């Protein structure tokens, strides 16, 4: 049976309209799960990120995944999506039951949006918890902006650690200290608290459990039970060694 030219054009028109509708639906779905259209008070990614890419958006991803470097490792915040970043993405995806493909696509970005507040801190931690010394973050061993940034990275490490411990509360007794605040509490002259990345933990889980778990979340400085002056808390920092003899560390 023959088909008229008019009928053929109608069929082509309907097919094009269907394709346009499908494309629009797909875009809406992406926007709802992590594209540039996603409303977020802190930071919004505008593309899917994968190994080989570079840019500030990659660095923003690395900050939020700094707690997923693996045992005795630290994730670089260099804006380069290399094998270490891909592995951190996979660990994050596994932790939250996402498809573990190592690609920071809409689902992974959407989960990160859920985990951060509008000031870029993770939902379970705040700048106030990391600084009971002063409101300006000044007077330490680094600039106020650097101390504040270091504290932010520590919070994202703690967020990952909290998840690994079963989403239990983690109690912080001390964070950033100026030189005067550090002196007032008898802190070491080279304390990581002066740099903004030092964090002291108390309460539960047990000190040994905290110290042992911290080894997987980017903390190079872990001091706990058995180390002089640390039987009543666990100290975590970005630089230094591990020593918690009573916990096998």
Short mmCIF file of N, CA and C in Angstrom, two decimals, residues 63-130:
data_model
loop_
_atom_site.label_atom_id
_atom_site.label_comp_id
_atom_site.label_asym_id
_atom_site.label_seq_id
_atom_site.Cartn_x
_atom_site.Cartn_y
_atom_site.Cartn_z
N UNK A 63 37.51 17.05 47.99
CA UNK A 63 37.32 17.53 49.37
C UNK A 63 36.27 16.68 50.07
N UNK A 64 35.17 16.43 49.40
CA UNK A 64 34.06 15.69 50.00
C UNK A 64 34.35 14.20 50.12
N UNK A 65 35.30 13.71 49.35
CA UNK A 65 35.67 12.30 49.40
C UNK A 65 37.00 12.08 50.12
N UNK A 66 37.47 13.11 50.83
CA UNK A 66 38.77 13.01 51.49
C UNK A 66 38.79 11.95 52.58
N UNK A 67 37.63 11.49 53.01
CA UNK A 67 37.56 10.44 54.02
C UNK A 67 37.52 9.04 53.44
N UNK A 68 37.73 8.90 52.12
CA UNK A 68 37.65 7.59 51.48
C UNK A 68 38.92 7.22 50.70
N UNK A 69 40.11 7.50 51.24
CA UNK A 69 41.33 7.18 50.50
C UNK A 69 41.79 5.73 50.64
N UNK A 70 41.26 5.03 51.64
CA UNK A 70 41.73 3.68 51.91
C UNK A 70 42.72 3.68 53.07
N UNK A 71 43.14 2.50 53.48
CA UNK A 71 44.00 2.34 54.64
C UNK A 71 45.32 3.09 54.49
N UNK A 72 45.66 3.90 55.49
CA UNK A 72 46.94 4.60 55.57
C UNK A 72 47.24 5.41 54.29
N UNK A 73 46.23 6.05 53.76
CA UNK A 73 46.41 6.86 52.56
C UNK A 73 45.72 8.20 52.74
N UNK A 74 46.11 9.15 51.91
CA UNK A 74 45.50 10.47 51.90
C UNK A 74 45.14 10.82 50.46
N UNK A 75 43.94 11.31 50.25
CA UNK A 75 43.52 11.69 48.91
C UNK A 75 44.00 13.11 48.60
N UNK A 76 44.76 13.27 47.52
CA UNK A 76 45.23 14.58 47.13
C UNK A 76 44.09 15.48 46.67
N UNK A 77 44.17 16.75 47.02
CA UNK A 77 43.15 17.73 46.62
C UNK A 77 43.72 18.59 45.50
N UNK A 78 44.09 17.94 44.41
CA UNK A 78 44.83 18.61 43.34
C UNK A 78 43.99 18.91 42.11
N UNK A 79 42.72 18.55 42.14
CA UNK A 79 41.85 18.83 40.99
C UNK A 79 42.08 17.91 39.81
N UNK A 80 42.79 16.82 40.00
CA UNK A 80 43.07 15.87 38.94
C UNK A 80 42.42 14.52 39.27
N UNK A 81 41.52 14.07 38.41
CA UNK A 81 40.76 12.84 38.65
C UNK A 81 41.59 11.64 38.19
N UNK A 82 42.48 11.21 39.07
CA UNK A 82 43.34 10.07 38.78
C UNK A 82 42.81 8.80 39.40
N UNK A 83 43.63 7.73 39.38
CA UNK A 83 43.21 6.44 39.94
C UNK A 83 42.82 6.51 41.42
N UNK A 84 43.51 7.33 42.21
CA UNK A 84 43.19 7.42 43.64
C UNK A 84 41.82 8.05 43.85
N UNK A 85 41.50 9.05 43.04
CA UNK A 85 40.18 9.67 43.16
C UNK A 85 39.10 8.70 42.71
N UNK A 86 39.37 7.97 41.65
CA UNK A 86 38.40 6.97 41.18
C UNK A 86 38.15 5.93 42.28
N UNK A 87 39.21 5.48 42.94
CA UNK A 87 39.05 4.49 44.01
C UNK A 87 38.26 5.07 45.18
N UNK A 88 38.49 6.35 45.48
CA UNK A 88 37.74 6.99 46.56
C UNK A 88 36.26 7.09 46.20
N UNK A 89 35.98 7.38 44.95
CA UNK A 89 34.59 7.43 44.49
C UNK A 89 33.94 6.06 44.66
N UNK A 90 34.64 5.02 44.29
CA UNK A 90 34.10 3.66 44.43
C UNK A 90 33.82 3.34 45.89
N UNK A 91 34.72 3.68 46.78
CA UNK A 91 34.50 3.41 48.21
C UNK A 91 33.28 4.17 48.72
N UNK A 92 33.15 5.41 48.29
CA UNK A 92 31.99 6.21 48.68
C UNK A 92 30.72 5.57 48.13
N UNK A 93 30.72 5.18 46.89
CA UNK A 93 29.54 4.56 46.28
C UNK A 93 29.17 3.27 47.00
N UNK A 94 30.14 2.47 47.34
CA UNK A 94 29.89 1.23 48.07
C UNK A 94 29.31 1.51 49.45
N UNK A 95 29.82 2.56 50.11
CA UNK A 95 29.34 2.90 51.46
C UNK A 95 27.86 3.26 51.45
N UNK A 96 27.40 3.84 50.35
CA UNK A 96 26.01 4.31 50.30
C UNK A 96 25.13 3.49 49.36
N UNK A 97 25.62 2.33 48.95
CA UNK A 97 24.79 1.42 48.16
C UNK A 97 24.53 1.90 46.75
N UNK A 98 25.44 2.68 46.18
CA UNK A 98 25.30 3.16 44.81
C UNK A 98 26.06 2.23 43.86
N UNK A 99 25.76 2.34 42.58
CA UNK A 99 26.51 1.57 41.59
C UNK A 99 27.97 1.99 41.64
N UNK A 100 28.85 1.06 41.96
CA UNK A 100 30.26 1.37 42.19
C UNK A 100 31.04 1.34 40.89
N UNK A 101 30.90 2.40 40.08
CA UNK A 101 31.56 2.45 38.79
C UNK A 101 32.73 3.44 38.76
N UNK A 102 32.98 4.14 39.87
CA UNK A 102 34.09 5.07 39.91
C UNK A 102 33.86 6.36 39.15
N UNK A 103 32.63 6.59 38.72
CA UNK A 103 32.26 7.81 37.98
C UNK A 103 31.34 8.65 38.86
N UNK A 104 31.67 9.91 39.02
CA UNK A 104 30.84 10.80 39.85
C UNK A 104 29.74 11.41 38.99
N UNK A 105 28.70 10.60 38.78
CA UNK A 105 27.57 11.03 37.97
C UNK A 105 26.43 11.55 38.83
N UNK A 106 25.24 11.67 38.24
CA UNK A 106 24.09 12.25 38.94
C UNK A 106 23.78 11.61 40.29
N UNK A 107 23.79 10.29 40.39
CA UNK A 107 23.44 9.63 41.65
C UNK A 107 24.47 9.91 42.73
N UNK A 108 25.74 9.86 42.37
CA UNK A 108 26.80 10.13 43.33
C UNK A 108 26.78 11.59 43.77
N UNK A 109 26.60 12.49 42.83
CA UNK A 109 26.53 13.91 43.16
C UNK A 109 25.31 14.22 44.02
N UNK A 110 24.20 13.56 43.72
CA UNK A 110 22.98 13.79 44.52
C UNK A 110 23.19 13.36 45.97
N UNK A 111 23.88 12.25 46.17
CA UNK A 111 24.16 11.79 47.53
C UNK A 111 25.06 12.79 48.26
N UNK A 112 26.03 13.35 47.57
CA UNK A 112 26.89 14.36 48.18
C UNK A 112 26.09 15.61 48.54
N UNK A 113 25.13 16.00 47.69
CA UNK A 113 24.28 17.13 48.02
C UNK A 113 23.51 16.87 49.31
N UNK A 114 23.05 15.64 49.48
CA UNK A 114 22.30 15.27 50.68
C UNK A 114 23.18 15.37 51.93
N UNK A 115 24.46 15.15 51.75
CA UNK A 115 25.38 15.07 52.89
C UNK A 115 25.98 16.41 53.28
N UNK A 116 25.68 17.48 52.55
CA UNK A 116 26.32 18.75 52.88
C UNK A 116 25.29 19.84 53.18
N UNK A 117 25.67 20.72 54.10
CA UNK A 117 24.87 21.89 54.42
C UNK A 117 25.26 23.04 53.50
N UNK A 118 24.51 24.13 53.59
CA UNK A 118 24.74 25.25 52.70
C UNK A 118 26.09 25.95 52.88
N UNK A 119 26.75 25.70 54.01
CA UNK A 119 28.09 26.30 54.21
C UNK A 119 29.19 25.32 53.82
N UNK A 120 28.83 24.25 53.14
CA UNK A 120 29.76 23.23 52.61
C UNK A 120 30.23 22.23 53.66
N UNK A 121 29.83 22.37 54.90
CA UNK A 121 30.19 21.38 55.91
C UNK A 121 29.29 20.16 55.76
N UNK A 122 29.78 18.99 56.16
CA UNK A 122 28.91 17.81 56.14
C UNK A 122 27.80 17.95 57.19
N UNK A 123 26.68 17.33 56.94
CA UNK A 123 25.47 17.56 57.74
C UNK A 123 25.64 17.22 59.21
N UNK A 124 26.56 16.34 59.55
CA UNK A 124 26.70 15.91 60.94
C UNK A 124 27.79 16.65 61.72
N UNK A 125 28.42 17.64 61.09
CA UNK A 125 29.47 18.40 61.76
C UNK A 125 29.35 19.87 61.38
N UNK A 126 29.94 20.73 62.21
CA UNK A 126 29.82 22.16 61.97
C UNK A 126 31.13 22.88 62.31
N UNK A 127 31.29 24.07 61.75
CA UNK A 127 32.47 24.87 62.07
C UNK A 127 32.53 25.17 63.57
N UNK A 128 31.38 25.37 64.20
CA UNK A 128 31.36 25.68 65.63
C UNK A 128 31.98 24.55 66.46
N UNK A 129 31.74 23.30 66.04
CA UNK A 129 32.32 22.16 66.76
C UNK A 129 33.84 22.11 66.61
N UNK A 130 34.33 22.59 65.48
CA UNK A 130 35.77 22.53 65.20
C UNK A 130 36.51 23.77 65.66
#
